[in-house]
């Protein structure tokens, strides 16, 4: 903790990669682990374009469940600590795999949502997208003005990340003096590749997680525990 505090003091450029663990203390379920969503549901039935065409009702119900869980959630101390940190560091980029908007609600500004946004819906035909803030989408399946089916504006398995957002995430990882990896299992690519990219470019890498992950042996420091407790302590 003391060493990381020192690195943080000296850093001019900080990049952060967050994952579902950051929103866990807000009541949003993670994907992996004992109570992870992918224990009960199969991503291939829900989070890919074929699933939408095969069973639009199932996909809609699943995203409505996630929308309502996220609608009820509020930012936790980790979200607020990250927003606070952004104010103190000259160059600060928050790269999030989360599709909720809890970082923004906490006041973070420079957020790159590499896996999209659950509140966005996008037409599968014309590509137009808009924010739909309803916790439950009623139509079955929801249609665009052009007649195409609307889908969630999130990245599904096998799909490319939004290129402009991803390029900015790469730049931030390469420019960082300090790279924080918080609440992610770091098994989903290309998001997880940012850790090695930052390290190779010379950043110190610090991980915060309740459990060790596949990257723990490669990084400079591991701070074990719930990030809603650790990060506020680190920046206090
Ligand atoms: P995972 O569910 O894979 O991992 C969550 C991580 O958070 C685990 O390593 C937990 O140990 C850790 N964790 C849980 N509670 C925590 C807490 N209070 N404090 C700190 N750490 C905690 O979630 P992600 O790594 O985000 O993809 O998953 C990556 C991607 O896989 C997601 O973005 C999603 C999913 O399929 C898409 O939606 C494209």
PDB file of C-alpha atoms and ligand atoms in Angstrom:
ATOM      1  CA  UNK A   1       0.000   0.000   0.000  1.00  0.00           C
ATOM      2  CA  UNK A   2       2.768   2.481   0.987  1.00  0.00           C
ATOM      3  CA  UNK A   3       4.756   1.736  -2.163  1.00  0.00           C
ATOM      4  CA  UNK A   4       1.681   2.203  -4.376  1.00  0.00           C
ATOM      5  CA  UNK A   5       0.881   5.472  -2.605  1.00  0.00           C
ATOM      6  CA  UNK A   6       4.395   6.664  -3.476  1.00  0.00           C
ATOM      7  CA  UNK A   7       3.994   5.625  -7.156  1.00  0.00           C
ATOM      8  CA  UNK A   8       0.670   7.430  -7.235  1.00  0.00           C
ATOM      9  CA  UNK A   9       2.259  10.613  -5.839  1.00  0.00           C
ATOM     10  CA  UNK A  10       4.930  10.577  -8.524  1.00  0.00           C
ATOM     11  CA  UNK A  11       2.660   9.635 -11.433  1.00  0.00           C
ATOM     12  CA  UNK A  12       1.803  12.197 -14.105  1.00  0.00           C
ATOM     13  CA  UNK A  13      -0.159   9.763 -16.217  1.00  0.00           C
ATOM     14  CA  UNK A  14      -2.449   7.140 -14.716  1.00  0.00           C
ATOM     15  CA  UNK A  15      -4.649   4.673 -16.566  1.00  0.00           C
ATOM     16  CA  UNK A  16      -7.121   2.361 -14.867  1.00  0.00           C
ATOM     17  CA  UNK A  17      -8.825  -0.785 -16.127  1.00  0.00           C
ATOM     18  CA  UNK A  18     -11.999  -1.644 -14.236  1.00  0.00           C
ATOM     19  CA  UNK A  19     -14.201  -4.727 -14.365  1.00  0.00           C
ATOM     20  CA  UNK A  20     -17.393  -6.071 -12.849  1.00  0.00           C
ATOM     21  CA  UNK A  21     -15.815  -6.330  -9.356  1.00  0.00           C
ATOM     22  CA  UNK A  22     -15.928  -2.544  -9.108  1.00  0.00           C
ATOM     23  CA  UNK A  23     -19.732  -2.556  -9.325  1.00  0.00           C
ATOM     24  CA  UNK A  24     -20.155  -5.687  -7.166  1.00  0.00           C
ATOM     25  CA  UNK A  25     -20.342  -3.617  -3.978  1.00  0.00           C
ATOM     26  CA  UNK A  26     -23.149  -1.628  -5.649  1.00  0.00           C
ATOM     27  CA  UNK A  27     -25.153  -4.851  -6.016  1.00  0.00           C
ATOM     28  CA  UNK A  28     -24.458  -5.516  -9.713  1.00  0.00           C
ATOM     29  CA  UNK A  29     -23.516  -9.194 -10.157  1.00  0.00           C
ATOM     30  CA  UNK A  30     -20.131 -10.132 -11.648  1.00  0.00           C
ATOM     31  CA  UNK A  31     -19.780 -12.627 -14.528  1.00  0.00           C
ATOM     32  CA  UNK A  32     -17.365 -15.191 -13.112  1.00  0.00           C
ATOM     33  CA  UNK A  33     -16.733 -16.623  -9.661  1.00  0.00           C
ATOM     34  CA  UNK A  34     -19.101 -18.374  -7.269  1.00  0.00           C
ATOM     35  CA  UNK A  35     -22.045 -16.050  -7.801  1.00  0.00           C
ATOM     36  CA  UNK A  36     -21.126 -14.915 -11.304  1.00  0.00           C
ATOM     37  CA  UNK A  37     -23.800 -14.621 -14.002  1.00  0.00           C
ATOM     38  CA  UNK A  38     -21.989 -17.027 -16.317  1.00  0.00           C
ATOM     39  CA  UNK A  39     -22.467 -19.762 -13.679  1.00  0.00           C
ATOM     40  CA  UNK A  40     -26.224 -19.753 -14.299  1.00  0.00           C
ATOM     41  CA  UNK A  41     -26.503 -18.466 -17.874  1.00  0.00           C
ATOM     42  CA  UNK A  42     -24.674 -19.445 -21.029  1.00  0.00           C
ATOM     43  CA  UNK A  43     -23.150 -16.436 -22.783  1.00  0.00           C
ATOM     44  CA  UNK A  44     -23.644 -18.186 -26.128  1.00  0.00           C
ATOM     45  CA  UNK A  45     -27.436 -18.148 -25.516  1.00  0.00           C
ATOM     46  CA  UNK A  46     -27.526 -14.479 -24.609  1.00  0.00           C
ATOM     47  CA  UNK A  47     -24.581 -12.352 -25.525  1.00  0.00           C
ATOM     48  CA  UNK A  48     -24.057 -12.839 -29.240  1.00  0.00           C
ATOM     49  CA  UNK A  49     -25.784 -11.810 -32.503  1.00  0.00           C
ATOM     50  CA  UNK A  50     -26.990 -15.369 -33.311  1.00  0.00           C
ATOM     51  CA  UNK A  51     -28.823 -15.516 -29.962  1.00  0.00           C
ATOM     52  CA  UNK A  52     -30.721 -12.328 -30.847  1.00  0.00           C
ATOM     53  CA  UNK A  53     -32.005 -13.825 -34.099  1.00  0.00           C
ATOM     54  CA  UNK A  54     -32.677 -17.258 -32.594  1.00  0.00           C
ATOM     55  CA  UNK A  55     -34.502 -16.109 -29.472  1.00  0.00           C
ATOM     56  CA  UNK A  56     -35.064 -12.334 -29.262  1.00  0.00           C
ATOM     57  CA  UNK A  57     -37.454 -12.779 -26.313  1.00  0.00           C
ATOM     58  CA  UNK A  58     -34.809 -14.509 -24.176  1.00  0.00           C
ATOM     59  CA  UNK A  59     -32.189 -11.898 -25.015  1.00  0.00           C
ATOM     60  CA  UNK A  60     -34.631  -9.074 -24.258  1.00  0.00           C
ATOM     61  CA  UNK A  61     -35.587 -10.635 -20.911  1.00  0.00           C
ATOM     62  CA  UNK A  62     -31.960 -11.107 -19.936  1.00  0.00           C
ATOM     63  CA  UNK A  63     -31.056  -7.502 -20.761  1.00  0.00           C
ATOM     64  CA  UNK A  64     -34.190  -6.254 -18.992  1.00  0.00           C
ATOM     65  CA  UNK A  65     -33.034  -8.144 -15.872  1.00  0.00           C
ATOM     66  CA  UNK A  66     -29.615  -6.554 -16.119  1.00  0.00           C
ATOM     67  CA  UNK A  67     -31.095  -3.120 -16.858  1.00  0.00           C
ATOM     68  CA  UNK A  68     -33.313  -3.284 -13.767  1.00  0.00           C
ATOM     69  CA  UNK A  69     -30.442  -4.471 -11.532  1.00  0.00           C
ATOM     70  CA  UNK A  70     -28.237  -1.639 -12.797  1.00  0.00           C
ATOM     71  CA  UNK A  71     -31.051   0.944 -12.549  1.00  0.00           C
ATOM     72  CA  UNK A  72     -31.316   0.200  -8.820  1.00  0.00           C
ATOM     73  CA  UNK A  73     -27.565   0.469  -8.212  1.00  0.00           C
ATOM     74  CA  UNK A  74     -25.684   3.485  -6.883  1.00  0.00           C
ATOM     75  CA  UNK A  75     -21.972   4.258  -7.124  1.00  0.00           C
ATOM     76  CA  UNK A  76     -19.901   2.881  -4.240  1.00  0.00           C
ATOM     77  CA  UNK A  77     -16.745   4.276  -2.573  1.00  0.00           C
ATOM     78  CA  UNK A  78     -14.510   2.809  -5.303  1.00  0.00           C
ATOM     79  CA  UNK A  79     -16.405   4.693  -8.055  1.00  0.00           C
ATOM     80  CA  UNK A  80     -16.155   7.913  -6.030  1.00  0.00           C
ATOM     81  CA  UNK A  81     -12.454   7.396  -5.276  1.00  0.00           C
ATOM     82  CA  UNK A  82     -11.735   7.007  -9.006  1.00  0.00           C
ATOM     83  CA  UNK A  83     -13.610  10.229  -9.783  1.00  0.00           C
ATOM     84  CA  UNK A  84     -11.612  11.940  -7.042  1.00  0.00           C
ATOM     85  CA  UNK A  85      -8.325  10.582  -8.419  1.00  0.00           C
ATOM     86  CA  UNK A  86      -9.126  11.971 -11.877  1.00  0.00           C
ATOM     87  CA  UNK A  87      -9.121  15.481 -10.363  1.00  0.00           C
ATOM     88  CA  UNK A  88      -5.646  15.031  -8.883  1.00  0.00           C
ATOM     89  CA  UNK A  89      -3.656  13.474 -11.739  1.00  0.00           C
ATOM     90  CA  UNK A  90      -2.652  15.545 -14.798  1.00  0.00           C
ATOM     91  CA  UNK A  91      -3.432  12.748 -17.280  1.00  0.00           C
ATOM     92  CA  UNK A  92      -6.027  10.246 -16.172  1.00  0.00           C
ATOM     93  CA  UNK A  93      -7.943   7.723 -18.253  1.00  0.00           C
ATOM     94  CA  UNK A  94     -10.480   5.268 -16.943  1.00  0.00           C
ATOM     95  CA  UNK A  95     -10.957   2.270 -19.217  1.00  0.00           C
ATOM     96  CA  UNK A  96     -13.993   0.283 -18.120  1.00  0.00           C
ATOM     97  CA  UNK A  97     -15.288  -3.083 -19.212  1.00  0.00           C
ATOM     98  CA  UNK A  98     -18.500  -2.310 -17.343  1.00  0.00           C
ATOM     99  CA  UNK A  99     -21.623  -1.439 -19.298  1.00  0.00           C
ATOM    100  CA  UNK A 100     -23.279   0.304 -16.335  1.00  0.00           C
ATOM    101  CA  UNK A 101     -22.968   4.068 -15.853  1.00  0.00           C
ATOM    102  CA  UNK A 102     -21.820   4.083 -12.227  1.00  0.00           C
ATOM    103  CA  UNK A 103     -18.425   5.648 -13.000  1.00  0.00           C
ATOM    104  CA  UNK A 104     -20.147   8.562 -14.740  1.00  0.00           C
ATOM    105  CA  UNK A 105     -22.708   8.879 -11.933  1.00  0.00           C
ATOM    106  CA  UNK A 106     -19.834   9.138  -9.441  1.00  0.00           C
ATOM    107  CA  UNK A 107     -18.355  12.024 -11.445  1.00  0.00           C
ATOM    108  CA  UNK A 108     -15.687  10.365 -13.625  1.00  0.00           C
ATOM    109  CA  UNK A 109     -15.310  12.257 -16.912  1.00  0.00           C
ATOM    110  CA  UNK A 110     -12.674  10.567 -19.059  1.00  0.00           C
ATOM    111  CA  UNK A 111     -14.289   7.125 -19.234  1.00  0.00           C
ATOM    112  CA  UNK A 112     -13.673   4.763 -22.157  1.00  0.00           C
ATOM    113  CA  UNK A 113     -16.377   2.116 -22.209  1.00  0.00           C
ATOM    114  CA  UNK A 114     -14.737  -0.535 -24.292  1.00  0.00           C
ATOM    115  CA  UNK A 115     -17.614  -3.043 -23.931  1.00  0.00           C
ATOM    116  CA  UNK A 116     -20.358  -0.527 -24.700  1.00  0.00           C
ATOM    117  CA  UNK A 117     -23.240   0.831 -22.662  1.00  0.00           C
ATOM    118  CA  UNK A 118     -26.312  -1.056 -21.458  1.00  0.00           C
ATOM    119  CA  UNK A 119     -28.499   2.045 -21.818  1.00  0.00           C
ATOM    120  CA  UNK A 120     -27.738   2.324 -25.531  1.00  0.00           C
ATOM    121  CA  UNK A 121     -29.851   0.536 -28.135  1.00  0.00           C
ATOM    122  CA  UNK A 122     -28.617   0.152 -31.698  1.00  0.00           C
ATOM    123  CA  UNK A 123     -30.392  -0.847 -34.893  1.00  0.00           C
ATOM    124  CA  UNK A 124     -29.064  -4.071 -36.401  1.00  0.00           C
ATOM    125  CA  UNK A 125     -29.931  -2.723 -39.893  1.00  0.00           C
ATOM    126  CA  UNK A 126     -29.156   1.009 -40.108  1.00  0.00           C
ATOM    127  CA  UNK A 127     -26.782   1.180 -37.110  1.00  0.00           C
ATOM    128  CA  UNK A 128     -28.494   4.234 -35.571  1.00  0.00           C
ATOM    129  CA  UNK A 129     -28.287   4.271 -31.802  1.00  0.00           C
ATOM    130  CA  UNK A 130     -29.921   6.143 -28.969  1.00  0.00           C
ATOM    131  CA  UNK A 131     -30.117   6.058 -25.174  1.00  0.00           C
ATOM    132  CA  UNK A 132     -33.180   4.291 -23.797  1.00  0.00           C
ATOM    133  CA  UNK A 133     -33.182   4.738 -20.014  1.00  0.00           C
ATOM    134  CA  UNK A 134     -36.142   2.470 -19.233  1.00  0.00           C
ATOM    135  CA  UNK A 135     -35.275  -0.337 -16.777  1.00  0.00           C
ATOM    136  CA  UNK A 136     -37.506  -2.657 -18.873  1.00  0.00           C
ATOM    137  CA  UNK A 137     -37.959  -2.437 -22.624  1.00  0.00           C
ATOM    138  CA  UNK A 138     -41.570  -3.373 -23.382  1.00  0.00           C
ATOM    139  CA  UNK A 139     -41.755  -4.096 -27.125  1.00  0.00           C
ATOM    140  CA  UNK A 140     -40.995  -7.599 -28.327  1.00  0.00           C
ATOM    141  CA  UNK A 141     -38.726  -7.395 -30.214  1.00  0.00           C
ATOM    142  CA  UNK A 142     -38.090  -3.626 -30.192  1.00  0.00           C
ATOM    143  CA  UNK A 143     -37.928  -2.163 -33.701  1.00  0.00           C
ATOM    144  CA  UNK A 144     -36.172   0.840 -35.223  1.00  0.00           C
ATOM    145  CA  UNK A 145     -37.979   3.330 -37.540  1.00  0.00           C
ATOM    146  CA  UNK A 146     -36.269   1.596 -40.478  1.00  0.00           C
ATOM    147  CA  UNK A 147     -37.811  -1.759 -39.502  1.00  0.00           C
ATOM    148  CA  UNK A 148     -34.593  -3.308 -38.168  1.00  0.00           C
ATOM    149  CA  UNK A 149     -34.438  -5.024 -34.773  1.00  0.00           C
ATOM    150  CA  UNK A 150     -32.927  -2.947 -31.977  1.00  0.00           C
ATOM    151  CA  UNK A 151     -30.207  -4.587 -29.942  1.00  0.00           C
ATOM    152  CA  UNK A 152     -28.335  -3.590 -26.790  1.00  0.00           C
ATOM    153  CA  UNK A 153     -25.376  -1.279 -27.461  1.00  0.00           C
ATOM    154  CA  UNK A 154     -22.939  -3.645 -25.795  1.00  0.00           C
ATOM    155  CA  UNK A 155     -20.113  -5.715 -27.225  1.00  0.00           C
ATOM    156  CA  UNK A 156     -21.027  -9.359 -27.595  1.00  0.00           C
ATOM    157  CA  UNK A 157     -18.751 -12.395 -27.769  1.00  0.00           C
ATOM    158  CA  UNK A 158     -16.942 -12.546 -31.090  1.00  0.00           C
ATOM    159  CA  UNK A 159     -17.575  -8.866 -31.876  1.00  0.00           C
ATOM    160  CA  UNK A 160     -14.987  -6.124 -32.328  1.00  0.00           C
ATOM    161  CA  UNK A 161     -14.603  -3.408 -29.738  1.00  0.00           C
ATOM    162  CA  UNK A 162     -15.602   0.127 -30.805  1.00  0.00           C
ATOM    163  CA  UNK A 163     -12.398   1.073 -32.647  1.00  0.00           C
ATOM    164  CA  UNK A 164     -12.057   4.741 -31.690  1.00  0.00           C
ATOM    165  CA  UNK A 165     -12.610   3.960 -27.999  1.00  0.00           C
ATOM    166  CA  UNK A 166     -10.198   1.020 -28.091  1.00  0.00           C
ATOM    167  CA  UNK A 167      -7.468   3.102 -29.791  1.00  0.00           C
ATOM    168  CA  UNK A 168      -7.737   5.690 -27.039  1.00  0.00           C
ATOM    169  CA  UNK A 169      -7.500   2.927 -24.418  1.00  0.00           C
ATOM    170  CA  UNK A 170      -4.303   1.642 -26.075  1.00  0.00           C
ATOM    171  CA  UNK A 171      -2.808   5.128 -26.102  1.00  0.00           C
ATOM    172  CA  UNK A 172      -3.629   5.597 -22.414  1.00  0.00           C
ATOM    173  CA  UNK A 173      -2.057   2.239 -21.492  1.00  0.00           C
ATOM    174  CA  UNK A 174       1.123   3.083 -23.433  1.00  0.00           C
ATOM    175  CA  UNK A 175       1.391   6.548 -21.887  1.00  0.00           C
ATOM    176  CA  UNK A 176       0.747   5.521 -18.279  1.00  0.00           C
ATOM    177  CA  UNK A 177       3.367   5.737 -15.502  1.00  0.00           C
ATOM    178  CA  UNK A 178       0.972   3.819 -13.290  1.00  0.00           C
ATOM    179  CA  UNK A 179      -1.668   1.337 -14.461  1.00  0.00           C
ATOM    180  CA  UNK A 180      -4.318   0.195 -11.980  1.00  0.00           C
ATOM    181  CA  UNK A 181      -6.265  -3.004 -12.631  1.00  0.00           C
ATOM    182  CA  UNK A 182      -9.354  -3.101 -10.437  1.00  0.00           C
ATOM    183  CA  UNK A 183     -12.026  -5.774  -9.994  1.00  0.00           C
ATOM    184  CA  UNK A 184     -11.483  -7.729 -13.177  1.00  0.00           C
ATOM    185  CA  UNK A 185     -10.650 -11.392 -13.731  1.00  0.00           C
ATOM    186  CA  UNK A 186      -8.483 -10.207 -16.667  1.00  0.00           C
ATOM    187  CA  UNK A 187      -9.443 -13.177 -18.818  1.00  0.00           C
ATOM    188  CA  UNK A 188     -11.388 -11.364 -21.538  1.00  0.00           C
ATOM    189  CA  UNK A 189      -9.392 -10.131 -24.501  1.00  0.00           C
ATOM    190  CA  UNK A 190      -8.468  -7.695 -25.884  1.00  0.00           C
ATOM    191  CA  UNK A 191      -9.290  -5.787 -22.671  1.00  0.00           C
ATOM    192  CA  UNK A 192      -6.822  -7.857 -20.611  1.00  0.00           C
ATOM    193  CA  UNK A 193      -4.005  -7.193 -23.097  1.00  0.00           C
ATOM    194  CA  UNK A 194      -3.863  -3.590 -21.819  1.00  0.00           C
ATOM    195  CA  UNK A 195      -2.100  -4.867 -18.697  1.00  0.00           C
ATOM    196  CA  UNK A 196       0.893  -6.234 -20.629  1.00  0.00           C
ATOM    197  CA  UNK A 197       0.889  -3.322 -23.060  1.00  0.00           C
ATOM    198  CA  UNK A 198       1.145  -0.873 -20.153  1.00  0.00           C
ATOM    199  CA  UNK A 199       3.836  -2.936 -18.440  1.00  0.00           C
ATOM    200  CA  UNK A 200       5.934  -3.264 -21.596  1.00  0.00           C
ATOM    201  CA  UNK A 201       5.673   0.477 -22.155  1.00  0.00           C
ATOM    202  CA  UNK A 202       7.158   1.034 -18.689  1.00  0.00           C
ATOM    203  CA  UNK A 203       4.186   1.488 -16.357  1.00  0.00           C
ATOM    204  CA  UNK A 204       4.059   0.129 -12.836  1.00  0.00           C
ATOM    205  CA  UNK A 205       1.035  -2.149 -12.661  1.00  0.00           C
ATOM    206  CA  UNK A 206      -0.990  -2.479  -9.466  1.00  0.00           C
ATOM    207  CA  UNK A 207      -3.923  -4.853  -9.111  1.00  0.00           C
ATOM    208  CA  UNK A 208      -6.791  -4.577  -6.609  1.00  0.00           C
ATOM    209  CA  UNK A 209      -9.048  -7.584  -6.267  1.00  0.00           C
ATOM    210  CA  UNK A 210     -10.618  -9.781  -3.591  1.00  0.00           C
ATOM    211  CA  UNK A 211      -8.746 -12.764  -5.084  1.00  0.00           C
ATOM    212  CA  UNK A 212      -5.600 -13.344  -7.116  1.00  0.00           C
ATOM    213  CA  UNK A 213      -6.105 -13.565 -10.878  1.00  0.00           C
ATOM    214  CA  UNK A 214      -4.201 -14.779 -13.933  1.00  0.00           C
ATOM    215  CA  UNK A 215      -2.172 -11.545 -14.015  1.00  0.00           C
ATOM    216  CA  UNK A 216      -1.227 -11.374 -10.329  1.00  0.00           C
ATOM    217  CA  UNK A 217       2.160 -13.058 -10.833  1.00  0.00           C
ATOM    218  CA  UNK A 218       3.133 -10.600 -13.609  1.00  0.00           C
ATOM    219  CA  UNK A 219       2.455  -7.291 -11.923  1.00  0.00           C
ATOM    220  CA  UNK A 220       4.293  -4.961  -9.518  1.00  0.00           C
ATOM    221  CA  UNK A 221       1.907  -4.964  -6.563  1.00  0.00           C
ATOM    222  CA  UNK A 222      -1.277  -6.746  -5.529  1.00  0.00           C
ATOM    223  CA  UNK A 223      -3.616  -5.103  -3.031  1.00  0.00           C
ATOM    224  CA  UNK A 224      -6.040  -7.766  -1.806  1.00  0.00           C
ATOM    225  CA  UNK A 225      -9.574  -6.948  -0.673  1.00  0.00           C
ATOM    226  CA  UNK A 226     -12.766  -5.197  -1.735  1.00  0.00           C
ATOM    227  CA  UNK A 227     -11.898  -2.222  -3.928  1.00  0.00           C
ATOM    228  CA  UNK A 228     -14.529  -0.086  -2.191  1.00  0.00           C
ATOM    229  CA  UNK A 229     -12.318  -0.292   0.894  1.00  0.00           C
ATOM    230  CA  UNK A 230      -8.847  -0.377  -0.631  1.00  0.00           C
ATOM    231  CA  UNK A 231      -8.954   2.456  -3.142  1.00  0.00           C
ATOM    232  CA  UNK A 232     -10.364   5.096  -0.752  1.00  0.00           C
ATOM    233  CA  UNK A 233      -7.632   4.071   1.745  1.00  0.00           C
ATOM    234  CA  UNK A 234      -4.970   4.341  -0.939  1.00  0.00           C
ATOM    235  CA  UNK A 235      -5.879   7.877  -1.939  1.00  0.00           C
ATOM    236  CA  UNK A 236      -6.656   9.187   1.568  1.00  0.00           C
TER     237      UNK A 236
HETATM  238  P1  LIG B   1     -15.540 -11.066 -13.979  1.00  0.00           P
HETATM  239  O1  LIG B   1     -16.840 -11.478 -13.397  1.00  0.00           O
HETATM  240  O2  LIG B   1     -14.861 -11.995 -14.901  1.00  0.00           O
HETATM  241  O3  LIG B   1     -14.503 -10.773 -12.800  1.00  0.00           O
HETATM  242  C1  LIG B   1     -14.838  -9.984 -11.700  1.00  0.00           C
HETATM  243  C2  LIG B   1     -13.614  -9.847 -10.828  1.00  0.00           C
HETATM  244  O4  LIG B   1     -13.928  -8.958  -9.770  1.00  0.00           O
HETATM  245  C3  LIG B   1     -13.136 -11.146 -10.197  1.00  0.00           C
HETATM  246  O5  LIG B   1     -11.732 -11.262 -10.382  1.00  0.00           O
HETATM  247  C4  LIG B   1     -13.475 -10.988  -8.704  1.00  0.00           C
HETATM  248  O6  LIG B   1     -12.526 -11.626  -7.858  1.00  0.00           O
HETATM  249  C5  LIG B   1     -13.376  -9.472  -8.572  1.00  0.00           C
HETATM  250  N1  LIG B   1     -14.187  -8.877  -7.494  1.00  0.00           N
HETATM  251  C6  LIG B   1     -15.437  -9.215  -7.089  1.00  0.00           C
HETATM  252  N2  LIG B   1     -15.863  -8.392  -6.113  1.00  0.00           N
HETATM  253  C7  LIG B   1     -14.850  -7.504  -5.885  1.00  0.00           C
HETATM  254  C8  LIG B   1     -14.657  -6.397  -5.011  1.00  0.00           C
HETATM  255  N3  LIG B   1     -15.610  -6.010  -4.149  1.00  0.00           N
HETATM  256  N4  LIG B   1     -13.489  -5.731  -5.053  1.00  0.00           N
HETATM  257  C9  LIG B   1     -12.504  -6.105  -5.926  1.00  0.00           C
HETATM  258  N5  LIG B   1     -12.622  -7.139  -6.777  1.00  0.00           N
HETATM  259  C10 LIG B   1     -13.770  -7.820  -6.768  1.00  0.00           C
HETATM  260  O7  LIG B   1     -15.768  -9.632 -14.612  1.00  0.00           O
HETATM  261  P2  LIG B   1     -14.884  -8.882 -15.711  1.00  0.00           P
HETATM  262  O8  LIG B   1     -13.437  -9.138 -15.521  1.00  0.00           O
HETATM  263  O9  LIG B   1     -15.352  -7.474 -15.732  1.00  0.00           O
HETATM  264  O10 LIG B   1     -17.942  -8.883 -21.261  1.00  0.00           O
HETATM  265  O11 LIG B   1     -15.377  -9.611 -17.038  1.00  0.00           O
HETATM  266  C11 LIG B   1     -14.890  -9.168 -18.270  1.00  0.00           C
HETATM  267  C12 LIG B   1     -15.974  -9.262 -19.305  1.00  0.00           C
HETATM  268  O12 LIG B   1     -16.541 -10.586 -19.309  1.00  0.00           O
HETATM  269  C13 LIG B   1     -17.187  -8.374 -19.057  1.00  0.00           C
HETATM  270  O13 LIG B   1     -16.984  -7.030 -19.475  1.00  0.00           O
HETATM  271  C14 LIG B   1     -18.244  -9.054 -19.867  1.00  0.00           C
HETATM  272  C15 LIG B   1     -17.976 -10.485 -19.457  1.00  0.00           C
HETATM  273  O14 LIG B   1     -18.419 -11.450 -20.349  1.00  0.00           O
HETATM  274  C16 LIG B   1     -18.798  -8.253 -22.083  1.00  0.00           C
HETATM  275  O15 LIG B   1     -19.870  -7.824 -21.702  1.00  0.00           O
HETATM  276  C17 LIG B   1     -18.299  -8.141 -23.472  1.00  0.00           C
END
